[in-house]
Amino acid sequence: MKISEATKAKSVDPASQEILQLAADQDIETVWNRLEKQQPQCGFGELGLCCRICMMGPCRIDPFGEGAQKGACGATADTIVARHLIRMIAGGAAAHSDHGRRPALLLKEIAEGHNQEYRITDPEKLKAIAARLGLSPEDCDIKELALAVADIALNDFGKQDEETLAFVKAYAPKKRLERWQKIADNLSSMSEKTIGILPRGIDREIVDIMHRTHFGVDHGPLSLIAQGVRAAIGDGWGGSLIATEIQDVIFGTPKIREANANLGVIDKEQVNIVIHGHEPVLSEKIVEIATSDKMAQLAQKQGAKGVNIVGMCCSGNEILMRHGVPIAGNELQQELAIITGAVELICVDVQCIFPALAELSQCFHTHFVATSDQAAFPGSTHIQFEENKANLCAEKIVTMAIENFSNRKPEKIYIPAVTNRALVGFSVEAILEALGGTPEPLLDAIKSGAIKGVVGIVGCNNPKV
Ligand code: SF4
């Protein structure tokens, strides 16, 4: 396939380039085209200088100093930018932390015997979490322990006192906690106003942002940004950490393994199901059901060799690191997977899902299936996921995909022959095990200068970058 320079400019990935070229040749719209049509994007919006917080707005601040320097209420550029930024933090923290609430609630249901569809897969991890939280794992049976851990986690979401979150106190290093407190003390004495950094309640810090950024409340850029930091810590060391820890308890702690990645993992001979979104609660079940003999036989009856589950984005990552399920791509490849013409069904839950998938999937035989009560996609098929009917729901989705295999249009199929090998499953436990049970070898290598440092890179890519 000849790839044009314009296509090459969109992505460095050879698999994406092939599908983007195919899309360009066939006039199929993708995120890159829609972004192009948005150009030039609003300069006030890009700088965060447009305020729509109250009905007197929208107000805009002239960045060149020639026009208005204050909103109608008198809010300055710094106030408007800070309010806008922390509302973005509130949105992100709400999404990630709400994700964490779900496994915490599920763990409680498992512990109380109200959910028979899931179980505790890693009791050792549960004991380790309990010990960190100051519980005595040896004194309780595993269900009592699960209930106690779930209650502490859920309390961190909704508690009303001024105490720092239990998970933050249990997991953040002592020095870090002291540093955060010192920063809060310094900010308070500088501003003569109480400023907190340590989070009191995961939900509360998000609500606090929505309150203080409402019309006529907090106008101090420093005070606003400090609250953004507080909500971010509540998410990173609270909600998101709870999600990781409890998911490991229910679904197993990832182990280091090799896996395949990129669009080439879509298999022409098999029924392909793309799992896209963020949460592992349904995707774990789909993997379990799709790999059953019953579904393999059903697929063979339809003329396929079997059922091929591939991941996309974070739901894909959850099943990649726990089961080595191949990952077809990141956020930017969700449309490209459908354009291969070989995807029978794309199943989504929440976050990072383009609404454009509905229209695109109608150009192919692909079923676009939404499953979350929090996320509707006009043009999709909605199969409501319920945790106490998880097996039933997963079976319905996998069957729907298999029955769609015969609707493929062979002339529309093009799968790039590009896969990459990846090493995945780097949970804290797996890293420590690889180091011989202690971080000392890594610390020694850093101290000696053999390793310059360690970075974590989080997040999908973006056609603007
Ligand atoms: S809060 Fe102030 S700056 Fe924002 S829209 Fe209202 S009047 Fe304009």
Short mmCIF file of N, CA and C in Angstrom, two decimals, residues 134-212:
data_model
loop_
_atom_site.label_atom_id
_atom_site.label_comp_id
_atom_site.label_asym_id
_atom_site.label_seq_id
_atom_site.Cartn_x
_atom_site.Cartn_y
_atom_site.Cartn_z
N GLY A 134 -4.07 -1.24 58.78
CA GLY A 134 -4.04 -1.39 60.24
C GLY A 134 -4.97 -2.48 60.75
N LEU A 135 -5.51 -3.31 59.85
CA LEU A 135 -6.34 -4.43 60.30
C LEU A 135 -5.42 -5.61 60.61
N SER A 136 -5.97 -6.61 61.29
CA SER A 136 -5.16 -7.80 61.62
C SER A 136 -5.66 -8.98 60.79
N PRO A 137 -5.03 -9.22 59.61
CA PRO A 137 -5.53 -10.26 58.71
C PRO A 137 -5.60 -11.63 59.36
N GLU A 138 -4.68 -11.90 60.30
CA GLU A 138 -4.65 -13.25 60.88
C GLU A 138 -5.84 -13.52 61.80
N ASP A 139 -6.51 -12.44 62.26
CA ASP A 139 -7.63 -12.62 63.20
C ASP A 139 -8.98 -12.80 62.50
N CYS A 140 -9.04 -12.64 61.19
CA CYS A 140 -10.34 -12.66 60.50
C CYS A 140 -10.35 -13.72 59.41
N ASP A 141 -11.56 -14.20 59.07
CA ASP A 141 -11.60 -15.04 57.86
C ASP A 141 -11.64 -14.10 56.65
N ILE A 142 -11.48 -14.68 55.46
CA ILE A 142 -11.23 -13.85 54.28
C ILE A 142 -12.42 -12.95 53.94
N LYS A 143 -13.64 -13.45 54.19
CA LYS A 143 -14.82 -12.63 53.87
C LYS A 143 -14.97 -11.47 54.86
N GLU A 144 -14.65 -11.74 56.13
CA GLU A 144 -14.69 -10.64 57.13
C GLU A 144 -13.68 -9.56 56.76
N LEU A 145 -12.53 -10.03 56.32
CA LEU A 145 -11.46 -9.10 55.94
C LEU A 145 -11.89 -8.27 54.72
N ALA A 146 -12.49 -8.96 53.75
CA ALA A 146 -12.95 -8.26 52.53
C ALA A 146 -13.97 -7.19 52.90
N LEU A 147 -14.87 -7.52 53.81
CA LEU A 147 -15.90 -6.57 54.21
C LEU A 147 -15.26 -5.36 54.91
N ALA A 148 -14.29 -5.64 55.78
CA ALA A 148 -13.64 -4.54 56.50
C ALA A 148 -12.90 -3.62 55.53
N VAL A 149 -12.18 -4.20 54.57
CA VAL A 149 -11.43 -3.39 53.59
C VAL A 149 -12.40 -2.59 52.73
N ALA A 150 -13.48 -3.24 52.27
CA ALA A 150 -14.47 -2.54 51.42
C ALA A 150 -15.10 -1.39 52.20
N ASP A 151 -15.40 -1.61 53.47
CA ASP A 151 -16.02 -0.53 54.27
C ASP A 151 -15.07 0.66 54.43
N ILE A 152 -13.79 0.39 54.65
CA ILE A 152 -12.83 1.50 54.80
C ILE A 152 -12.74 2.27 53.48
N ALA A 153 -12.70 1.52 52.37
CA ALA A 153 -12.61 2.19 51.06
C ALA A 153 -13.86 3.04 50.80
N LEU A 154 -15.02 2.47 51.04
CA LEU A 154 -16.26 3.21 50.77
C LEU A 154 -16.39 4.41 51.70
N ASN A 155 -15.89 4.25 52.94
CA ASN A 155 -15.93 5.38 53.87
C ASN A 155 -15.05 6.53 53.37
N ASP A 156 -13.93 6.18 52.71
CA ASP A 156 -13.05 7.23 52.17
C ASP A 156 -13.76 8.05 51.08
N PHE A 157 -14.71 7.43 50.40
CA PHE A 157 -15.45 8.19 49.39
C PHE A 157 -16.38 9.21 50.04
N GLY A 158 -17.09 8.77 51.10
CA GLY A 158 -18.18 9.63 51.56
C GLY A 158 -18.07 10.19 52.96
N LYS A 159 -16.91 10.03 53.61
CA LYS A 159 -16.87 10.48 55.01
C LYS A 159 -16.91 12.01 55.09
N GLN A 160 -17.37 12.49 56.24
CA GLN A 160 -17.62 13.93 56.40
C GLN A 160 -16.69 14.62 57.40
N ASP A 161 -15.78 13.84 58.03
CA ASP A 161 -14.91 14.49 59.01
C ASP A 161 -13.70 15.14 58.32
N GLU A 162 -12.85 15.76 59.10
CA GLU A 162 -11.71 16.52 58.54
C GLU A 162 -10.44 15.67 58.43
N GLU A 163 -10.52 14.41 58.87
CA GLU A 163 -9.35 13.52 58.84
C GLU A 163 -8.92 13.20 57.41
N THR A 164 -7.63 12.99 57.21
CA THR A 164 -7.13 12.58 55.88
C THR A 164 -7.64 11.17 55.56
N LEU A 165 -7.83 10.90 54.27
CA LEU A 165 -8.32 9.58 53.84
C LEU A 165 -7.47 8.45 54.44
N ALA A 166 -8.15 7.36 54.81
CA ALA A 166 -7.45 6.21 55.39
C ALA A 166 -6.45 5.63 54.38
N PHE A 167 -6.84 5.58 53.09
CA PHE A 167 -5.93 5.02 52.09
C PHE A 167 -4.72 5.91 51.88
N VAL A 168 -4.90 7.22 51.94
CA VAL A 168 -3.75 8.14 51.78
C VAL A 168 -2.78 7.93 52.94
N LYS A 169 -3.33 7.85 54.16
CA LYS A 169 -2.46 7.67 55.33
C LYS A 169 -1.74 6.32 55.29
N ALA A 170 -2.43 5.30 54.74
CA ALA A 170 -1.85 3.95 54.74
C ALA A 170 -0.81 3.76 53.64
N TYR A 171 -0.94 4.49 52.54
CA TYR A 171 -0.07 4.21 51.38
C TYR A 171 0.98 5.29 51.11
N ALA A 172 0.68 6.55 51.38
CA ALA A 172 1.66 7.60 51.05
C ALA A 172 2.84 7.52 52.03
N PRO A 173 4.07 7.68 51.53
CA PRO A 173 5.23 7.67 52.44
C PRO A 173 5.10 8.79 53.49
N LYS A 174 5.64 8.51 54.68
CA LYS A 174 5.51 9.46 55.79
C LYS A 174 6.08 10.84 55.41
N LYS A 175 7.24 10.82 54.74
CA LYS A 175 7.89 12.09 54.35
C LYS A 175 6.98 12.89 53.42
N ARG A 176 6.32 12.18 52.51
CA ARG A 176 5.44 12.84 51.53
C ARG A 176 4.25 13.47 52.26
N LEU A 177 3.69 12.72 53.21
CA LEU A 177 2.55 13.26 53.98
C LEU A 177 2.96 14.53 54.71
N GLU A 178 4.17 14.47 55.32
CA GLU A 178 4.66 15.65 56.06
C GLU A 178 4.86 16.84 55.12
N ARG A 179 5.35 16.53 53.93
CA ARG A 179 5.60 17.59 52.94
C ARG A 179 4.29 18.26 52.52
N TRP A 180 3.28 17.43 52.25
CA TRP A 180 1.98 17.99 51.85
C TRP A 180 1.43 18.89 52.96
N GLN A 181 1.56 18.39 54.20
CA GLN A 181 1.04 19.19 55.33
C GLN A 181 1.78 20.51 55.43
N LYS A 182 3.10 20.45 55.22
CA LYS A 182 3.93 21.67 55.32
C LYS A 182 3.51 22.69 54.24
N ILE A 183 3.28 22.16 53.04
CA ILE A 183 2.85 23.06 51.94
C ILE A 183 1.53 23.74 52.32
N ALA A 184 0.59 22.94 52.86
CA ALA A 184 -0.71 23.49 53.25
C ALA A 184 -0.52 24.56 54.33
N ASP A 185 0.36 24.27 55.31
CA ASP A 185 0.60 25.24 56.40
C ASP A 185 1.19 26.53 55.85
N ASN A 186 2.16 26.39 54.93
CA ASN A 186 2.80 27.58 54.35
C ASN A 186 1.79 28.41 53.55
N LEU A 187 0.97 27.72 52.75
CA LEU A 187 -0.03 28.44 51.96
C LEU A 187 -1.02 29.16 52.86
N SER A 188 -1.39 28.49 53.96
CA SER A 188 -2.35 29.10 54.89
C SER A 188 -1.75 30.33 55.54
N SER A 189 -0.45 30.24 55.95
CA SER A 189 0.10 31.43 56.62
C SER A 189 0.35 32.56 55.62
N MET A 190 0.71 32.19 54.38
CA MET A 190 0.91 33.24 53.35
C MET A 190 -0.39 33.98 53.06
N SER A 191 -1.50 33.22 53.02
CA SER A 191 -2.76 33.82 52.55
C SER A 191 -3.68 34.23 53.70
N GLU A 192 -3.30 33.85 54.94
CA GLU A 192 -4.13 34.10 56.13
C GLU A 192 -5.51 33.46 55.98
N LYS A 193 -5.60 32.43 55.20
CA LYS A 193 -6.85 31.72 54.95
C LYS A 193 -6.52 30.24 55.06
N THR A 194 -7.41 29.45 55.64
CA THR A 194 -7.12 28.02 55.76
C THR A 194 -7.09 27.40 54.36
N ILE A 195 -5.96 26.75 54.04
CA ILE A 195 -5.83 26.04 52.77
C ILE A 195 -5.40 24.61 53.08
N GLY A 196 -6.13 23.65 52.58
CA GLY A 196 -5.79 22.24 52.83
C GLY A 196 -5.30 21.58 51.57
N ILE A 197 -4.40 20.61 51.74
CA ILE A 197 -3.88 19.84 50.61
C ILE A 197 -4.25 18.36 50.79
N LEU A 198 -4.27 17.92 52.06
CA LEU A 198 -4.57 16.50 52.31
C LEU A 198 -6.07 16.26 52.18
N PRO A 199 -6.47 15.28 51.36
CA PRO A 199 -7.91 15.08 51.10
C PRO A 199 -8.67 14.46 52.26
N ARG A 200 -9.90 14.97 52.46
CA ARG A 200 -10.75 14.49 53.55
C ARG A 200 -11.73 13.44 53.06
N GLY A 201 -12.26 13.62 51.89
CA GLY A 201 -13.21 12.67 51.32
C GLY A 201 -13.06 12.71 49.81
N ILE A 202 -13.05 11.56 49.16
CA ILE A 202 -12.80 11.54 47.70
C ILE A 202 -13.90 12.33 46.99
N ASP A 203 -15.16 12.02 47.30
CA ASP A 203 -16.26 12.74 46.67
C ASP A 203 -16.28 14.21 47.11
N ARG A 204 -16.00 14.42 48.39
CA ARG A 204 -16.10 15.78 48.95
C ARG A 204 -15.18 16.77 48.24
N GLU A 205 -13.94 16.33 47.92
CA GLU A 205 -13.00 17.27 47.29
C GLU A 205 -13.47 17.67 45.89
N ILE A 206 -14.17 16.76 45.24
CA ILE A 206 -14.70 17.07 43.89
C ILE A 206 -15.88 18.04 44.02
N VAL A 207 -16.76 17.76 44.98
CA VAL A 207 -17.90 18.67 45.22
C VAL A 207 -17.37 20.05 45.63
N ASP A 208 -16.32 20.05 46.46
CA ASP A 208 -15.73 21.31 46.92
C ASP A 208 -15.28 22.15 45.72
N ILE A 209 -14.66 21.48 44.72
CA ILE A 209 -14.23 22.22 43.52
C ILE A 209 -15.45 22.82 42.82
N MET A 210 -16.52 22.03 42.66
CA MET A 210 -17.69 22.55 41.95
C MET A 210 -18.31 23.71 42.73
N HIS A 211 -18.24 23.65 44.07
CA HIS A 211 -18.77 24.73 44.88
C HIS A 211 -17.92 26.00 44.74
N ARG A 212 -16.61 25.82 44.98
CA ARG A 212 -15.78 27.06 45.02
C ARG A 212 -15.60 27.69 43.64
#
